[in-house]
Amino acid sequence: MSLEHECISLVPLFDQLTHEDKKTIESIVHQHHYQPGETIFSAGDSLDALMIIASGQVKVYQLAENGKEQLLYLLQTGDFEGESALFSQATRQSFGEALLPTAVCQIERSDFQKLMMQYPSISINLLNEFGNRLSKLEKRTTQATTSSIESRLADYLVETAAGMQVTTFKLPLKKKDLATYLGTTPETISRKLKDFEDQGLISQGGGKKITIEDGDALTLIN
Amino acid sequence: MSLEHECISLVPLFDQLTHEDKKTIESIVHQHHYQPGETIFSAGDSLDALMIIASGQVKVYQLAENGKEQLLYLLQTGDFEGESALFSQATRQSFGEALLPTAVCQIERSDFQKLMMQYPSISINLLNEFGNRLSKLEKRTTQATTSSIESRLADYLVETAAGMQVTTFKLPLKKKDLATYLGTTPETISRKLKDFEDQGLISQGGGKKITIEDGDALTLIN
DNA sequence: CGTATTCTTGACCGCTCTCAAAACCCGTGG
DNA sequence: CCACGGGTTTTGAGAGCGGTCAAGAATACG
């Protein structure tokens, strides 16, 4: 099974299509590979392709005027990125950087637009995905402006654990990156994690390992 | 010309359709009217219709666990709202409240989905709109977590003025609502506006009137 | 013109950032 | 297997931004 094929079956975007149709799409996919630390795209780049992560991990971030970094998304295998839209702004607002060895499948803008006109189900799947992202981002914005760092961190820990369906896990990010994700600094994260540990809400093992000891209490933190 | 007709021509969503098609759509639109202060929808409501603002003004906000309000969007005539998606979450996360006498056109979920399957251009227009919202929200989140209140307020003033293409304007929101939009408090807004005035960047007239005196300097505030 | 809401101003306090230095982790090569 | 070195994380001390609470001023509106 080719990796191009992988891409198409990885994302739910093309779920409704027949095997036949998927094969057609596979033929218009291009692949690229990136090393950790490598930049995949930058703000100002023209936006001319939909990108699907076939394997690896990509951090998507923006830079504020003051140079501060804001981590927007952490893309995993099967996630895709076409900036906010393949349609509106022709130029990117964000940066993408590989955190692991990463393979990316691309579909050209014009090819993808043709696909959408031909298979309305793709648009609807895409709308679904955008809707979800919008909801999540709305929640994040609300949290960022109304809750304390403590509360945001607690929420992140609980959600991350829940997403992996475990209570012990390794933070998928460096503290620096996690800090920009939550809108704080590595120092504050260290301190808050220690607080949580002192209160018996979590325990920390060496090397970014964290065990949730009392998820309910974490959720209640304000 | 009926108000139902107004709705359809108000939004760019249906631009590509023929006059014939638009008339068909008009027949499936329902209208509702709301008074200032009236709640149009609440978190927890099931999401079963696309809403188009025919006239008036609606504030869309979320409540954080600690009860704090976060203003997400201010919908004007021609804007629409179907939560983040008419597809994914079946239940609303946010509240909508009329700020002025407001008329709203609604299209039922199932009707709208049929329309989308029939006219792919609608989906594409919708994707465009979602993409724009996503971009704006990403920028807001970045600003919320990386910039000072001062900088966010300055940015808001400049953008609001630019949007109206004037240098003198009336704030479209109460300070309390503007505060929740920017993630701060009315007191802080008062103080910062006074600072700006002392520095000669703006001047304030009675009753929420503001004149931008030095937009460039405002933009440079960090 | 009176009342209710909104806005302003002041004093105070706490959270989180900054800067700096020490401790730790981990891959590398001796 | 252990010592080294770079990056990352932790810890500490200090400062400032912005929040809270409370009272007074201004505005809106019937």
XYZ file of C-alpha atoms (C1' of nucleotides) in Angstrom:
504
model
C 0.000 0.000 0.000
C 1.538 3.277 -1.075
C 1.849 6.200 1.265
C -0.254 8.285 -1.082
C -2.981 5.824 -0.473
C -2.416 6.142 3.264
C -3.168 9.844 3.095
C -6.529 9.439 1.513
C -7.705 6.780 3.913
C -6.236 8.573 6.912
C -8.612 11.515 6.867
C -12.358 11.198 7.250
C -12.665 13.853 4.580
C -13.032 11.299 1.821
C -14.981 8.691 3.751
C -18.103 8.698 1.625
C -16.256 8.141 -1.625
C -16.060 4.847 -3.469
C -12.823 2.966 -3.776
C -12.803 3.998 -7.406
C -13.017 7.681 -6.590
C -10.329 7.431 -3.934
C -7.961 5.965 -6.465
C -8.554 8.943 -8.716
C -7.698 11.272 -5.891
C -4.571 9.355 -4.969
C -3.213 10.110 -8.388
C -3.252 13.847 -7.777
C -1.537 13.737 -4.376
C 2.057 14.864 -3.902
C 4.295 13.839 -1.044
C 6.978 15.647 0.911
C 9.220 14.724 3.833
C 10.559 16.944 6.565
C 13.105 16.609 9.362
C 12.525 17.726 12.959
C 13.028 21.465 13.234
C 12.404 21.970 9.546
C 9.964 24.667 8.502
C 7.131 23.379 6.349
C 5.488 26.702 5.633
C 5.744 30.313 6.780
C 3.494 33.323 7.199
C 3.403 35.191 3.915
C 3.630 32.034 1.819
C 0.935 31.731 -0.775
C -1.600 29.135 0.163
C -1.990 26.774 -2.719
C -2.454 23.303 -1.345
C -4.276 21.243 1.229
C -1.829 19.372 3.417
C -2.468 16.050 5.130
C -0.077 14.714 7.778
C 0.729 11.129 6.757
C 3.071 10.618 9.715
C 4.950 12.680 12.251
C 3.991 15.797 14.126
C 3.739 19.452 13.130
C 3.345 22.528 15.260
C 1.397 25.411 13.772
C 2.040 28.798 15.343
C 1.680 32.523 14.836
C 4.009 35.342 15.752
C 2.610 38.427 17.441
C 4.004 41.888 16.619
C 6.143 41.775 19.728
C 7.724 38.583 18.433
C 6.009 36.298 20.897
C 5.006 32.893 19.645
C 1.525 31.463 19.954
C 1.051 27.767 19.338
C -2.253 27.314 17.548
C -2.417 23.632 16.683
C -0.410 20.490 17.090
C -1.071 18.394 14.009
C -0.837 14.615 14.345
C -1.070 11.836 11.813
C -4.323 12.179 9.917
C -4.842 15.865 10.664
C -4.894 18.299 7.810
C -4.195 21.939 7.320
C -5.145 24.346 4.589
C -4.781 27.421 6.684
C -8.230 28.505 7.680
C -9.430 28.028 4.159
C -8.205 27.079 0.783
C -10.354 29.826 -0.583
C -10.268 33.153 1.160
C -6.893 34.582 2.093
C -4.391 33.549 -0.488
C -1.547 34.111 1.952
C -0.719 32.230 5.109
C -0.842 33.795 8.534
C 0.953 31.062 10.421
C 4.083 28.944 10.510
C 4.385 25.167 10.394
C 7.362 23.320 11.794
C 8.025 19.585 11.945
C 8.685 18.307 15.462
C 9.356 14.743 14.342
C 10.331 13.236 11.009
C 7.182 14.032 9.091
C 5.546 13.030 5.838
C 2.998 15.347 4.271
C 0.599 14.753 1.395
C -0.487 17.738 -0.623
C -3.383 18.336 -2.957
C -3.178 21.370 -5.187
C -5.718 24.081 -4.584
C -7.278 23.889 -8.012
C -7.433 20.102 -7.935
C -9.089 20.196 -4.558
C -11.632 22.766 -5.637
C -12.581 20.582 -8.561
C -13.020 17.662 -6.193
C -15.337 19.680 -4.023
C -17.557 20.682 -6.888
C -17.710 17.066 -7.980
C -18.271 15.473 -4.558
C -20.393 17.681 -2.321
C -19.824 15.269 0.551
C -16.233 16.476 0.768
C -17.366 20.040 1.401
C -19.737 18.883 4.063
C -17.067 16.857 5.808
C -14.798 19.854 5.606
C -17.478 22.091 7.069
C -17.783 19.661 9.919
C -14.108 19.806 10.616
C -14.019 23.597 10.432
C -17.002 23.766 12.738
C -15.198 21.653 15.284
C -12.076 23.749 15.092
C -14.098 26.905 15.455
C -15.848 25.527 18.533
C -12.588 24.482 20.118
C -10.966 27.784 19.345
C -13.921 29.679 20.783
C -13.552 27.703 23.966
C -9.837 28.378 24.052
C -10.322 32.096 23.524
C -12.893 32.154 26.284
C -10.566 30.322 28.609
C -7.620 32.495 27.680
C -9.447 35.672 28.610
C -11.538 34.543 31.561
C -9.648 31.825 33.439
C -6.397 31.694 35.329
C -3.361 29.925 34.004
C -3.860 27.341 36.699
C -7.297 26.516 35.388
C -6.127 26.369 31.774
C -3.282 24.048 32.632
C -5.530 21.780 34.681
C -7.948 21.647 31.784
C -5.182 20.827 29.350
C -3.933 17.960 31.502
C -7.372 16.453 31.903
C -8.202 16.756 28.213
C -4.875 15.377 27.084
C -5.212 12.378 29.359
C -8.800 11.842 28.266
C -7.787 12.075 24.607
C -5.260 9.295 25.119
C -7.581 7.364 27.413
C -4.925 6.991 30.077
C -4.063 8.610 33.404
C -0.301 8.480 32.928
C 1.207 10.075 29.860
C 4.190 11.964 28.509
C 3.677 15.598 27.601
C 3.792 15.687 23.795
C 5.438 19.096 23.859
C 8.390 20.865 25.382
C 7.379 23.123 28.230
C 8.281 26.096 26.113
C 5.809 25.037 23.432
C 3.159 24.085 25.929
C 3.653 27.512 27.465
C 2.960 29.311 24.191
C -0.031 27.062 23.680
C -1.517 28.074 27.009
C -0.362 31.661 26.710
C 2.129 31.631 29.546
C 5.806 30.893 30.245
C 7.748 27.694 30.973
C 8.535 28.972 34.469
C 4.878 29.346 35.371
C 4.087 25.875 34.058
C 6.806 24.377 36.232
C 5.498 26.160 39.274
C 1.870 25.252 38.725
C 2.686 21.604 38.092
C 4.572 21.577 41.342
C 1.578 23.117 43.094
C -0.672 20.424 41.651
C 1.750 17.783 42.841
C 1.897 19.288 46.342
C -1.878 19.153 46.449
C -1.861 15.517 45.379
C -3.721 16.206 42.136
C -0.997 14.804 39.903
C 2.389 13.169 40.247
C 5.376 13.789 38.022
C 7.844 11.189 36.881
C 11.125 12.048 35.240
C 11.072 13.335 31.672
C 7.713 14.993 31.101
C 5.781 12.034 32.549
C 2.605 12.978 34.362
C 0.011 10.927 36.209
C -3.408 12.326 36.943
C -4.237 11.421 40.526
C -7.448 13.370 40.986
C -9.016 14.382 37.705
C -12.226 15.583 39.306
C -10.417 18.031 41.542
C -8.391 19.254 38.564
C -11.551 19.928 36.624
C -12.910 21.989 39.479
C -9.943 24.335 39.625
C -10.917 27.839 38.774
C -40.100 43.365 -1.368
C -40.630 40.961 1.505
C -38.219 40.686 4.370
C -37.729 37.034 3.598
C -36.380 38.105 0.270
C -34.115 40.583 2.045
C -32.488 37.767 3.972
C -31.500 35.825 0.926
C -30.015 38.778 -0.874
C -28.350 40.106 2.265
C -25.824 37.315 2.602
C -23.205 36.481 0.018
C -23.903 32.838 0.731
C -26.396 32.584 -2.107
C -24.696 34.927 -4.551
C -24.074 32.446 -7.329
C -27.671 31.267 -7.487
C -30.177 32.284 -10.133
C -33.160 34.448 -9.327
C -35.259 31.338 -9.766
C -33.313 29.376 -7.191
C -33.364 32.222 -4.711
C -37.131 32.319 -4.877
C -37.246 28.644 -4.005
C -35.088 29.275 -0.981
C -37.175 32.227 0.126
C -40.120 29.901 0.478
C -38.396 27.816 3.128
C -37.273 30.738 5.292
C -38.933 31.529 8.625
C -38.813 34.896 10.366
C -38.629 35.905 14.010
C -38.442 39.216 15.825
C -36.696 40.030 19.077
C -36.600 42.984 21.440
C -33.417 44.435 22.949
C -32.295 42.311 25.862
C -34.202 39.301 24.607
C -32.372 35.989 24.436
C -32.414 34.439 20.978
C -30.675 31.192 21.851
C -28.845 29.665 24.799
C -26.070 27.182 25.408
C -27.571 23.728 25.554
C -30.220 24.477 22.952
C -30.288 22.042 20.113
C -28.904 23.538 16.975
C -31.423 23.058 14.235
C -31.372 26.117 12.025
C -29.141 28.563 10.232
C -29.908 32.122 11.339
C -29.453 35.237 9.231
C -29.681 38.699 10.798
C -32.137 40.661 8.645
C -31.854 43.783 10.807
C -30.659 44.742 14.250
C -27.693 43.583 16.271
C -26.959 40.414 18.223
C -24.221 39.673 20.690
C -22.967 36.087 20.826
C -21.173 35.109 24.012
C -20.017 32.184 26.100
C -19.968 31.722 29.839
C -16.852 30.305 31.493
C -17.132 27.948 34.467
C -16.481 30.815 36.840
C -19.482 32.614 35.372
C -17.480 35.199 33.463
C -18.836 36.266 30.134
C -16.816 36.246 26.929
C -18.190 38.115 23.950
C -17.381 36.114 20.839
C -19.094 37.926 18.006
C -21.207 40.968 17.390
C -23.565 40.075 14.567
C -24.774 42.879 12.311
C -27.301 42.959 9.499
C -26.333 40.344 6.932
C -24.225 38.242 9.281
C -25.280 34.700 9.967
C -24.826 32.201 12.698
C -25.251 28.470 12.792
C -23.004 27.940 15.731
C -19.711 26.704 14.468
C -21.448 24.257 12.238
C -24.852 23.064 11.332
C -23.448 19.597 11.302
C -21.151 18.606 14.095
C -22.243 19.437 17.614
C -25.966 19.226 17.820
C -26.023 21.434 20.892
C -25.090 25.083 21.189
C -22.150 26.285 23.239
C -23.009 29.966 23.224
C -25.727 32.488 23.952
C -27.292 35.022 21.593
C -28.910 38.204 22.813
C -30.527 41.001 20.826
C -29.009 44.420 21.539
C -31.426 46.272 19.257
C -34.829 45.371 17.840
C -33.784 42.496 15.657
C -35.272 40.435 12.850
C -33.853 36.995 12.183
C -34.451 34.658 9.253
C -34.080 30.960 9.862
C -33.546 28.025 7.564
C -34.129 24.599 9.044
C -31.146 22.342 9.318
C -32.519 19.650 7.053
C -33.640 22.174 4.434
C -30.228 23.777 4.456
C -28.422 20.495 4.114
C -30.516 19.661 1.088
C -29.633 23.032 -0.406
C -25.979 22.343 0.053
C -26.106 19.009 -1.667
C -27.965 20.639 -4.518
C -25.836 23.758 -4.879
C -22.176 23.089 -4.126
C -21.447 26.791 -4.439
C -23.231 27.358 -1.141
C -20.835 25.034 0.674
C -17.894 26.747 -0.868
C -19.148 30.165 0.143
C -19.738 28.826 3.618
C -16.236 27.388 3.771
C -14.926 30.787 2.827
C -16.811 32.407 5.642
C -15.711 29.809 8.173
C -12.156 30.219 7.008
C -12.334 33.933 7.613
C -13.802 33.480 11.056
C -11.156 30.947 11.913
C -8.415 33.322 10.789
C -9.835 36.182 12.809
C -10.302 34.041 15.860
C -6.760 32.725 15.580
C -5.533 36.276 15.524
C -7.659 37.161 18.526
C -6.445 34.171 20.494
C -2.876 35.090 19.683
C -3.455 38.657 20.777
C -5.284 37.582 23.926
C -2.382 35.473 25.098
C 0.599 37.496 23.901
C -0.306 41.192 23.960
C -1.215 43.635 26.690
C -4.713 44.951 27.158
C -3.428 48.315 25.985
C -2.335 46.830 22.700
C -5.585 44.917 22.214
C -7.676 47.989 22.891
C -5.587 50.119 20.541
C -5.974 47.473 17.880
C -9.704 47.325 18.417
C -10.061 51.106 18.054
C -8.024 51.220 14.868
C -9.863 48.281 13.305
C -13.286 49.579 14.261
C -12.543 52.976 12.787
C -11.097 51.395 9.660
C -14.139 49.174 9.276
C -16.401 52.209 9.332
C -13.974 54.224 7.218
C -14.058 57.152 9.630
C -11.830 58.553 12.362
C -14.681 59.596 14.651
C -17.201 56.998 15.742
C -19.412 55.837 18.554
C -18.475 52.620 20.304
C -21.059 50.057 19.200
C -20.963 48.378 22.600
C -21.315 49.203 26.245
C -17.961 49.294 27.992
C -18.962 46.205 29.897
C -19.490 44.266 26.651
C -16.379 45.683 25.065
C -14.535 44.585 28.180
C -15.666 40.990 27.838
C -14.785 41.118 24.154
C -11.222 42.163 24.930
C -10.991 39.980 27.994
C -10.748 42.719 30.567
C -12.952 44.908 32.788
C -14.824 48.190 32.210
C -12.558 49.913 34.740
C -9.424 49.035 32.821
C -10.961 50.210 29.550
C -11.808 53.549 31.103
C -8.292 53.953 32.393
C -6.566 52.948 29.173
C -8.754 55.239 27.083
C -7.832 58.064 29.397
C -4.168 57.187 28.970
C -4.556 57.275 25.201
C -6.236 60.657 25.472
C -3.474 62.019 27.704
C -0.960 60.899 25.108
C -2.928 62.640 22.358
C -3.634 59.403 20.490
C -7.403 59.773 20.669
C -9.974 62.210 21.984
C -13.211 61.348 23.685
C -16.507 63.151 23.267
C -19.501 62.568 25.495
C -21.385 59.329 25.083
C -18.990 56.723 23.788
C -17.732 59.012 20.982
C -14.121 58.512 20.066
C -11.846 60.233 17.570
C -8.638 58.647 16.419
C -5.981 61.366 16.427
C -2.895 59.292 15.709
C -3.750 55.910 14.270
C -0.151 55.086 13.415
C 0.979 55.550 16.995
C -1.939 53.439 18.198
C -0.938 50.631 15.876
C 2.588 50.682 17.270
C 1.519 50.209 20.872
C 2.819 46.980 22.249
C -36.926 66.048 36.019
C -36.001 61.872 38.598
C -34.341 57.402 38.620
C -31.567 53.581 37.019
C -27.908 52.205 34.623
C -23.423 52.954 33.116
C -18.998 55.001 33.587
C -15.089 56.916 36.088
C -11.753 57.323 39.673
C -9.131 55.765 43.619
C -6.751 52.468 46.704
C -5.123 48.053 47.238
C -3.668 43.462 46.250
C -2.413 39.257 43.888
C -1.136 36.790 39.811
C 2.058 36.037 36.530
C 6.076 37.836 33.920
C 11.010 38.817 33.843
C 15.662 38.043 34.708
C 19.191 35.197 36.496
C 21.355 31.172 38.205
C 21.426 26.481 39.521
C 19.834 21.703 38.566
C 18.503 18.335 35.573
C 18.038 15.433 31.426
C 19.830 13.121 27.526
C 22.513 11.962 23.586
C 27.377 11.675 22.309
C 31.877 10.234 22.298
C 35.748 8.819 24.808
C 30.093 2.477 31.070
C 31.007 6.932 32.383
C 32.100 11.789 31.589
C 30.934 15.687 28.965
C 28.105 19.410 26.928
C 23.929 21.623 25.156
C 19.481 22.311 25.801
C 15.710 22.239 28.927
C 13.677 22.731 33.327
C 13.487 24.317 37.927
C 13.880 27.640 41.573
C 14.249 32.228 43.512
C 13.598 37.243 44.025
C 11.538 41.309 42.373
C 8.365 44.216 39.842
C 4.335 45.601 37.259
C 0.018 44.967 35.027
C -4.454 44.513 35.590
C -8.302 42.802 38.721
C -11.389 43.758 42.674
C -14.103 46.502 45.611
C -16.297 50.705 46.649
C -17.891 55.339 46.056
C -18.901 59.200 43.323
C -20.017 61.311 38.529
C -22.201 61.178 34.248
C -25.386 59.628 31.031
C -29.686 57.642 29.279
C -34.494 57.446 29.211
C -39.173 57.602 30.463
